[in-house]
């Protein structure tokens, strides 16, 4: 084979590899654009609600894993700083994260009677500890999702304010320009959010293994996260696409 042909084939291979990597990294966003074209805003909203209900039903099937999503009021309180992340985790799991052990009462030195024996609390099993940690990790996922969606809402509010300030003529081409301007900011947040979520899902896998449970729930949680992210971006794109 000629040297020139080998060089060209090497260049083509590098280009194809780079293209494949780009498609892999942006697959969620590509899916979001496709969904924005295929579905109306109302249809995307229904899919978002369906995705949420599917995850909730999955978690309810898991015995001894107790956790739920934030209510709108709880999300607002968290976003405004009226609730800390630790407090929200306790609310979502129904369990305190740092239980304080009470010391048994000490007998006085002058008391000749036998000290009252206090019954020691039952030590949790390794499985129970793992289940509590799984619930807490899932609660953290809900908190992370709330933070990401809250940032998207803030971007949308800024974009809407900018759009309203434009003249009727300027609005004709403004939406696509605004989409291109704001998407890099959203993409940066997405990368940060993905890193946190992957860490939490790894933590869930570890605790599921410790509890002797199937790790499939971790896969389902990841799928639900990716679906919700894609649909939320589709919703955002749908609103600002000509």
PDB file of C-alpha atoms in Angstrom:
ATOM      1  CA  UNK A   1       0.000   0.000   0.000  1.00  0.00           C
ATOM      2  CA  UNK A   2       1.297   3.412  -0.895  1.00  0.00           C
ATOM      3  CA  UNK A   3       2.492   5.646   1.885  1.00  0.00           C
ATOM      4  CA  UNK A   4       0.113   8.428   0.750  1.00  0.00           C
ATOM      5  CA  UNK A   5      -2.896   6.101   1.046  1.00  0.00           C
ATOM      6  CA  UNK A   6      -1.827   4.996   4.523  1.00  0.00           C
ATOM      7  CA  UNK A   7      -1.626   8.642   5.654  1.00  0.00           C
ATOM      8  CA  UNK A   8      -5.087   9.412   4.261  1.00  0.00           C
ATOM      9  CA  UNK A   9      -6.578   6.332   5.895  1.00  0.00           C
ATOM     10  CA  UNK A  10      -5.007   7.321   9.215  1.00  0.00           C
ATOM     11  CA  UNK A  11      -6.482  10.827   8.949  1.00  0.00           C
ATOM     12  CA  UNK A  12      -9.930   9.428   8.104  1.00  0.00           C
ATOM     13  CA  UNK A  13      -9.706   7.004  11.054  1.00  0.00           C
ATOM     14  CA  UNK A  14      -8.848   9.856  13.446  1.00  0.00           C
ATOM     15  CA  UNK A  15     -11.730  11.987  12.102  1.00  0.00           C
ATOM     16  CA  UNK A  16     -14.200   9.113  12.434  1.00  0.00           C
ATOM     17  CA  UNK A  17     -13.001   8.370  15.968  1.00  0.00           C
ATOM     18  CA  UNK A  18     -13.385  12.040  16.946  1.00  0.00           C
ATOM     19  CA  UNK A  19     -16.864  12.120  15.387  1.00  0.00           C
ATOM     20  CA  UNK A  20     -17.878   8.940  17.221  1.00  0.00           C
ATOM     21  CA  UNK A  21     -16.617  10.396  20.521  1.00  0.00           C
ATOM     22  CA  UNK A  22     -18.539  13.634  19.925  1.00  0.00           C
ATOM     23  CA  UNK A  23     -21.758  11.739  19.152  1.00  0.00           C
ATOM     24  CA  UNK A  24     -21.268   9.573  22.263  1.00  0.00           C
ATOM     25  CA  UNK A  25     -20.668  12.594  24.511  1.00  0.00           C
ATOM     26  CA  UNK A  26     -23.546  14.592  23.027  1.00  0.00           C
ATOM     27  CA  UNK A  27     -25.992  11.723  22.567  1.00  0.00           C
ATOM     28  CA  UNK A  28     -28.319  13.011  25.281  1.00  0.00           C
ATOM     29  CA  UNK A  29     -28.408  16.480  23.702  1.00  0.00           C
ATOM     30  CA  UNK A  30     -28.929  15.012  20.241  1.00  0.00           C
ATOM     31  CA  UNK A  31     -31.870  13.062  21.644  1.00  0.00           C
ATOM     32  CA  UNK A  32     -33.207  16.246  23.251  1.00  0.00           C
ATOM     33  CA  UNK A  33     -33.138  18.100  19.919  1.00  0.00           C
ATOM     34  CA  UNK A  34     -34.905  15.161  18.248  1.00  0.00           C
ATOM     35  CA  UNK A  35     -37.573  15.124  20.960  1.00  0.00           C
ATOM     36  CA  UNK A  36     -38.033  18.892  20.668  1.00  0.00           C
ATOM     37  CA  UNK A  37     -38.786  18.463  16.956  1.00  0.00           C
ATOM     38  CA  UNK A  38     -41.000  15.379  17.352  1.00  0.00           C
ATOM     39  CA  UNK A  39     -43.064  16.380  20.388  1.00  0.00           C
ATOM     40  CA  UNK A  40     -45.013  19.415  21.514  1.00  0.00           C
ATOM     41  CA  UNK A  41     -44.343  21.050  24.863  1.00  0.00           C
ATOM     42  CA  UNK A  42     -47.420  19.385  26.324  1.00  0.00           C
ATOM     43  CA  UNK A  43     -46.244  15.957  25.147  1.00  0.00           C
ATOM     44  CA  UNK A  44     -42.776  16.535  26.640  1.00  0.00           C
ATOM     45  CA  UNK A  45     -44.371  17.550  29.954  1.00  0.00           C
ATOM     46  CA  UNK A  46     -46.429  14.324  29.967  1.00  0.00           C
ATOM     47  CA  UNK A  47     -43.288  12.269  29.311  1.00  0.00           C
ATOM     48  CA  UNK A  48     -41.504  14.054  32.162  1.00  0.00           C
ATOM     49  CA  UNK A  49     -44.347  13.216  34.522  1.00  0.00           C
ATOM     50  CA  UNK A  50     -44.426   9.622  33.281  1.00  0.00           C
ATOM     51  CA  UNK A  51     -40.678   9.259  33.838  1.00  0.00           C
ATOM     52  CA  UNK A  52     -41.054  10.568  37.401  1.00  0.00           C
ATOM     53  CA  UNK A  53     -43.937   8.180  38.148  1.00  0.00           C
ATOM     54  CA  UNK A  54     -41.982   5.204  36.768  1.00  0.00           C
ATOM     55  CA  UNK A  55     -39.057   5.905  39.101  1.00  0.00           C
ATOM     56  CA  UNK A  56     -41.333   6.428  42.099  1.00  0.00           C
ATOM     57  CA  UNK A  57     -43.111   3.116  41.401  1.00  0.00           C
ATOM     58  CA  UNK A  58     -39.741   1.363  41.129  1.00  0.00           C
ATOM     59  CA  UNK A  59     -38.579   2.706  44.493  1.00  0.00           C
ATOM     60  CA  UNK A  60     -41.852   1.762  46.177  1.00  0.00           C
ATOM     61  CA  UNK A  61     -41.275  -1.844  45.130  1.00  0.00           C
ATOM     62  CA  UNK A  62     -37.972  -1.890  47.010  1.00  0.00           C
ATOM     63  CA  UNK A  63     -38.621  -3.100  50.542  1.00  0.00           C
ATOM     64  CA  UNK A  64     -36.940  -1.058  53.307  1.00  0.00           C
ATOM     65  CA  UNK A  65     -35.658   1.614  50.902  1.00  0.00           C
ATOM     66  CA  UNK A  66     -37.650   4.651  51.967  1.00  0.00           C
ATOM     67  CA  UNK A  67     -37.225   7.857  50.002  1.00  0.00           C
ATOM     68  CA  UNK A  68     -39.298  10.273  47.942  1.00  0.00           C
ATOM     69  CA  UNK A  69     -38.848  13.320  45.726  1.00  0.00           C
ATOM     70  CA  UNK A  70     -39.076  16.903  46.986  1.00  0.00           C
ATOM     71  CA  UNK A  71     -42.414  18.666  47.022  1.00  0.00           C
ATOM     72  CA  UNK A  72     -42.530  22.101  45.317  1.00  0.00           C
ATOM     73  CA  UNK A  73     -42.591  23.722  48.764  1.00  0.00           C
ATOM     74  CA  UNK A  74     -39.536  21.773  49.949  1.00  0.00           C
ATOM     75  CA  UNK A  75     -37.668  22.565  46.731  1.00  0.00           C
ATOM     76  CA  UNK A  76     -38.406  26.268  47.179  1.00  0.00           C
ATOM     77  CA  UNK A  77     -37.276  26.187  50.814  1.00  0.00           C
ATOM     78  CA  UNK A  78     -34.032  24.450  49.794  1.00  0.00           C
ATOM     79  CA  UNK A  79     -33.391  26.885  46.937  1.00  0.00           C
ATOM     80  CA  UNK A  80     -33.992  29.865  49.220  1.00  0.00           C
ATOM     81  CA  UNK A  81     -31.670  28.495  51.910  1.00  0.00           C
ATOM     82  CA  UNK A  82     -34.443  27.908  54.454  1.00  0.00           C
ATOM     83  CA  UNK A  83     -33.628  24.184  54.506  1.00  0.00           C
ATOM     84  CA  UNK A  84     -30.138  22.673  54.467  1.00  0.00           C
ATOM     85  CA  UNK A  85     -29.252  19.643  52.362  1.00  0.00           C
ATOM     86  CA  UNK A  86     -28.957  17.513  55.524  1.00  0.00           C
ATOM     87  CA  UNK A  87     -32.424  18.588  56.671  1.00  0.00           C
ATOM     88  CA  UNK A  88     -33.902  17.749  53.267  1.00  0.00           C
ATOM     89  CA  UNK A  89     -32.285  14.297  53.302  1.00  0.00           C
ATOM     90  CA  UNK A  90     -33.873  13.643  56.706  1.00  0.00           C
ATOM     91  CA  UNK A  91     -37.259  14.785  55.386  1.00  0.00           C
ATOM     92  CA  UNK A  92     -37.067  12.695  52.190  1.00  0.00           C
ATOM     93  CA  UNK A  93     -35.912   9.533  53.957  1.00  0.00           C
ATOM     94  CA  UNK A  94     -37.825  10.043  57.193  1.00  0.00           C
ATOM     95  CA  UNK A  95     -34.668   9.270  59.158  1.00  0.00           C
ATOM     96  CA  UNK A  96     -32.080  11.466  60.891  1.00  0.00           C
ATOM     97  CA  UNK A  97     -28.647  11.252  59.301  1.00  0.00           C
ATOM     98  CA  UNK A  98     -26.642  11.809  62.498  1.00  0.00           C
ATOM     99  CA  UNK A  99     -28.467  10.110  65.390  1.00  0.00           C
ATOM    100  CA  UNK A 100     -27.241  11.157  68.823  1.00  0.00           C
ATOM    101  CA  UNK A 101     -26.736   8.314  71.261  1.00  0.00           C
ATOM    102  CA  UNK A 102     -28.055   9.114  74.712  1.00  0.00           C
ATOM    103  CA  UNK A 103     -25.865   8.060  77.607  1.00  0.00           C
ATOM    104  CA  UNK A 104     -27.569   5.914  80.271  1.00  0.00           C
ATOM    105  CA  UNK A 105     -28.191   7.723  83.570  1.00  0.00           C
ATOM    106  CA  UNK A 106     -25.310   7.397  86.037  1.00  0.00           C
ATOM    107  CA  UNK A 107     -26.007   6.108  89.545  1.00  0.00           C
ATOM    108  CA  UNK A 108     -25.098   8.530  92.333  1.00  0.00           C
ATOM    109  CA  UNK A 109     -22.159   7.563  94.553  1.00  0.00           C
ATOM    110  CA  UNK A 110     -24.347   7.500  97.667  1.00  0.00           C
ATOM    111  CA  UNK A 111     -26.992   5.213  96.237  1.00  0.00           C
ATOM    112  CA  UNK A 112     -26.729   1.705  97.716  1.00  0.00           C
ATOM    113  CA  UNK A 113     -29.368   0.289  95.384  1.00  0.00           C
ATOM    114  CA  UNK A 114     -28.408  -1.555  92.217  1.00  0.00           C
ATOM    115  CA  UNK A 115     -28.274   0.907  89.293  1.00  0.00           C
ATOM    116  CA  UNK A 116     -31.172   0.709  86.918  1.00  0.00           C
ATOM    117  CA  UNK A 117     -30.188  -1.272  83.852  1.00  0.00           C
ATOM    118  CA  UNK A 118     -31.160   0.495  80.661  1.00  0.00           C
ATOM    119  CA  UNK A 119     -31.941  -1.634  77.666  1.00  0.00           C
ATOM    120  CA  UNK A 120     -29.423  -1.065  74.905  1.00  0.00           C
ATOM    121  CA  UNK A 121     -30.897  -0.139  71.545  1.00  0.00           C
ATOM    122  CA  UNK A 122     -30.765  -2.900  68.971  1.00  0.00           C
ATOM    123  CA  UNK A 123     -27.731  -2.580  66.747  1.00  0.00           C
ATOM    124  CA  UNK A 124     -28.728  -2.226  63.067  1.00  0.00           C
ATOM    125  CA  UNK A 125     -27.661  -5.028  60.778  1.00  0.00           C
ATOM    126  CA  UNK A 126     -25.276  -4.452  57.892  1.00  0.00           C
ATOM    127  CA  UNK A 127     -28.229  -4.789  55.519  1.00  0.00           C
ATOM    128  CA  UNK A 128     -30.240  -2.140  57.394  1.00  0.00           C
ATOM    129  CA  UNK A 129     -27.269   0.237  57.394  1.00  0.00           C
ATOM    130  CA  UNK A 130     -26.827  -0.305  53.647  1.00  0.00           C
ATOM    131  CA  UNK A 131     -30.537   0.340  53.009  1.00  0.00           C
ATOM    132  CA  UNK A 132     -30.410   3.605  54.975  1.00  0.00           C
ATOM    133  CA  UNK A 133     -27.368   4.717  52.983  1.00  0.00           C
ATOM    134  CA  UNK A 134     -29.094   3.817  49.705  1.00  0.00           C
ATOM    135  CA  UNK A 135     -32.115   5.911  50.705  1.00  0.00           C
ATOM    136  CA  UNK A 136     -29.838   8.836  51.628  1.00  0.00           C
ATOM    137  CA  UNK A 137     -27.926   8.567  48.323  1.00  0.00           C
ATOM    138  CA  UNK A 138     -31.172   8.575  46.331  1.00  0.00           C
ATOM    139  CA  UNK A 139     -32.325  11.612  48.342  1.00  0.00           C
ATOM    140  CA  UNK A 140     -29.071  13.339  47.324  1.00  0.00           C
ATOM    141  CA  UNK A 141     -29.893  12.503  43.686  1.00  0.00           C
ATOM    142  CA  UNK A 142     -33.261  14.215  44.075  1.00  0.00           C
ATOM    143  CA  UNK A 143     -31.490  17.240  45.588  1.00  0.00           C
ATOM    144  CA  UNK A 144     -28.971  17.312  42.727  1.00  0.00           C
ATOM    145  CA  UNK A 145     -31.784  17.086  40.179  1.00  0.00           C
ATOM    146  CA  UNK A 146     -33.569  19.966  41.892  1.00  0.00           C
ATOM    147  CA  UNK A 147     -30.413  22.100  41.735  1.00  0.00           C
ATOM    148  CA  UNK A 148     -29.902  21.367  38.034  1.00  0.00           C
ATOM    149  CA  UNK A 149     -33.543  22.069  37.150  1.00  0.00           C
ATOM    150  CA  UNK A 150     -33.490  25.222  39.255  1.00  0.00           C
ATOM    151  CA  UNK A 151     -30.500  26.465  37.252  1.00  0.00           C
ATOM    152  CA  UNK A 152     -32.354  25.695  34.015  1.00  0.00           C
ATOM    153  CA  UNK A 153     -35.342  27.678  35.277  1.00  0.00           C
ATOM    154  CA  UNK A 154     -33.041  30.613  36.076  1.00  0.00           C
ATOM    155  CA  UNK A 155     -31.582  30.503  32.549  1.00  0.00           C
ATOM    156  CA  UNK A 156     -35.061  30.349  31.081  1.00  0.00           C
ATOM    157  CA  UNK A 157     -36.142  33.367  33.148  1.00  0.00           C
ATOM    158  CA  UNK A 158     -33.124  35.345  31.900  1.00  0.00           C
ATOM    159  CA  UNK A 159     -33.780  34.287  28.323  1.00  0.00           C
ATOM    160  CA  UNK A 160     -37.456  35.188  28.581  1.00  0.00           C
ATOM    161  CA  UNK A 161     -36.633  38.604  30.020  1.00  0.00           C
ATOM    162  CA  UNK A 162     -34.147  39.221  27.212  1.00  0.00           C
ATOM    163  CA  UNK A 163     -36.666  38.079  24.591  1.00  0.00           C
ATOM    164  CA  UNK A 164     -39.453  40.307  25.949  1.00  0.00           C
ATOM    165  CA  UNK A 165     -37.134  43.346  25.796  1.00  0.00           C
ATOM    166  CA  UNK A 166     -36.620  42.897  22.030  1.00  0.00           C
ATOM    167  CA  UNK A 167     -38.651  44.570  19.304  1.00  0.00           C
ATOM    168  CA  UNK A 168     -41.083  42.540  17.205  1.00  0.00           C
ATOM    169  CA  UNK A 169     -38.630  42.565  14.295  1.00  0.00           C
ATOM    170  CA  UNK A 170     -35.707  41.413  16.455  1.00  0.00           C
ATOM    171  CA  UNK A 171     -37.737  38.549  17.878  1.00  0.00           C
ATOM    172  CA  UNK A 172     -38.017  36.894  14.451  1.00  0.00           C
ATOM    173  CA  UNK A 173     -34.439  35.614  14.613  1.00  0.00           C
ATOM    174  CA  UNK A 174     -33.773  35.955  18.344  1.00  0.00           C
ATOM    175  CA  UNK A 175     -34.836  32.509  19.580  1.00  0.00           C
ATOM    176  CA  UNK A 176     -32.248  30.445  17.716  1.00  0.00           C
ATOM    177  CA  UNK A 177     -29.500  32.965  18.595  1.00  0.00           C
ATOM    178  CA  UNK A 178     -30.470  32.888  22.264  1.00  0.00           C
ATOM    179  CA  UNK A 179     -30.498  29.101  22.227  1.00  0.00           C
ATOM    180  CA  UNK A 180     -26.936  29.037  20.892  1.00  0.00           C
ATOM    181  CA  UNK A 181     -25.882  31.654  23.458  1.00  0.00           C
ATOM    182  CA  UNK A 182     -27.309  29.903  26.511  1.00  0.00           C
ATOM    183  CA  UNK A 183     -26.717  26.231  25.662  1.00  0.00           C
ATOM    184  CA  UNK A 184     -22.942  26.310  26.466  1.00  0.00           C
ATOM    185  CA  UNK A 185     -23.797  27.477  29.996  1.00  0.00           C
ATOM    186  CA  UNK A 186     -26.353  24.689  30.339  1.00  0.00           C
ATOM    187  CA  UNK A 187     -23.853  22.169  28.946  1.00  0.00           C
ATOM    188  CA  UNK A 188     -21.245  23.153  31.569  1.00  0.00           C
ATOM    189  CA  UNK A 189     -23.761  22.583  34.361  1.00  0.00           C
ATOM    190  CA  UNK A 190     -24.703  19.255  32.806  1.00  0.00           C
ATOM    191  CA  UNK A 191     -21.097  18.048  32.938  1.00  0.00           C
ATOM    192  CA  UNK A 192     -20.872  19.020  36.605  1.00  0.00           C
ATOM    193  CA  UNK A 193     -24.217  17.391  37.388  1.00  0.00           C
ATOM    194  CA  UNK A 194     -23.272  14.176  35.555  1.00  0.00           C
ATOM    195  CA  UNK A 195     -20.103  13.854  37.615  1.00  0.00           C
ATOM    196  CA  UNK A 196     -22.015  14.157  40.906  1.00  0.00           C
ATOM    197  CA  UNK A 197     -24.753  11.766  39.771  1.00  0.00           C
ATOM    198  CA  UNK A 198     -22.262   9.136  38.610  1.00  0.00           C
ATOM    199  CA  UNK A 199     -20.585   9.273  42.031  1.00  0.00           C
ATOM    200  CA  UNK A 200     -23.913   8.820  43.822  1.00  0.00           C
ATOM    201  CA  UNK A 201     -24.951   5.944  41.564  1.00  0.00           C
ATOM    202  CA  UNK A 202     -21.608   4.234  42.246  1.00  0.00           C
ATOM    203  CA  UNK A 203     -22.319   4.689  45.969  1.00  0.00           C
ATOM    204  CA  UNK A 204     -25.777   3.139  45.520  1.00  0.00           C
ATOM    205  CA  UNK A 205     -24.255   0.166  43.652  1.00  0.00           C
ATOM    206  CA  UNK A 206     -21.777  -0.391  46.474  1.00  0.00           C
ATOM    207  CA  UNK A 207     -24.492  -0.349  49.153  1.00  0.00           C
ATOM    208  CA  UNK A 208     -26.827  -2.572  47.106  1.00  0.00           C
ATOM    209  CA  UNK A 209     -24.045  -5.117  46.901  1.00  0.00           C
ATOM    210  CA  UNK A 210     -23.452  -4.837  50.661  1.00  0.00           C
ATOM    211  CA  UNK A 211     -27.166  -5.425  51.290  1.00  0.00           C
ATOM    212  CA  UNK A 212     -27.195  -8.456  48.985  1.00  0.00           C
ATOM    213  CA  UNK A 213     -29.615  -6.753  46.589  1.00  0.00           C
ATOM    214  CA  UNK A 214     -29.671  -6.662  42.815  1.00  0.00           C
ATOM    215  CA  UNK A 215     -27.808  -3.704  41.332  1.00  0.00           C
ATOM    216  CA  UNK A 216     -30.478  -3.317  38.633  1.00  0.00           C
ATOM    217  CA  UNK A 217     -32.134  -0.506  40.601  1.00  0.00           C
ATOM    218  CA  UNK A 218     -28.978   1.576  40.084  1.00  0.00           C
ATOM    219  CA  UNK A 219     -29.296   1.047  36.318  1.00  0.00           C
ATOM    220  CA  UNK A 220     -32.966   2.067  36.453  1.00  0.00           C
ATOM    221  CA  UNK A 221     -32.141   5.217  38.424  1.00  0.00           C
ATOM    222  CA  UNK A 222     -29.446   6.161  35.905  1.00  0.00           C
ATOM    223  CA  UNK A 223     -31.863   5.593  33.004  1.00  0.00           C
ATOM    224  CA  UNK A 224     -34.510   7.737  34.698  1.00  0.00           C
ATOM    225  CA  UNK A 225     -31.927  10.505  35.259  1.00  0.00           C
ATOM    226  CA  UNK A 226     -30.805  10.461  31.614  1.00  0.00           C
ATOM    227  CA  UNK A 227     -34.410  10.447  30.392  1.00  0.00           C
ATOM    228  CA  UNK A 228     -35.396  13.361  32.592  1.00  0.00           C
ATOM    229  CA  UNK A 229     -32.331  15.358  31.573  1.00  0.00           C
ATOM    230  CA  UNK A 230     -33.040  14.741  27.887  1.00  0.00           C
ATOM    231  CA  UNK A 231     -36.720  15.650  28.213  1.00  0.00           C
ATOM    232  CA  UNK A 232     -36.018  18.788  30.239  1.00  0.00           C
ATOM    233  CA  UNK A 233     -33.556  19.982  27.595  1.00  0.00           C
ATOM    234  CA  UNK A 234     -36.137  19.158  24.909  1.00  0.00           C
ATOM    235  CA  UNK A 235     -38.661  21.283  26.819  1.00  0.00           C
ATOM    236  CA  UNK A 236     -36.162  24.132  27.005  1.00  0.00           C
ATOM    237  CA  UNK A 237     -35.225  23.858  23.314  1.00  0.00           C
ATOM    238  CA  UNK A 238     -38.880  23.625  22.291  1.00  0.00           C
ATOM    239  CA  UNK A 239     -39.634  26.972  23.895  1.00  0.00           C
ATOM    240  CA  UNK A 240     -36.737  28.783  22.218  1.00  0.00           C
ATOM    241  CA  UNK A 241     -36.570  27.146  18.801  1.00  0.00           C
ATOM    242  CA  UNK A 242     -37.986  28.871  15.737  1.00  0.00           C
TER     243      UNK A 242
END
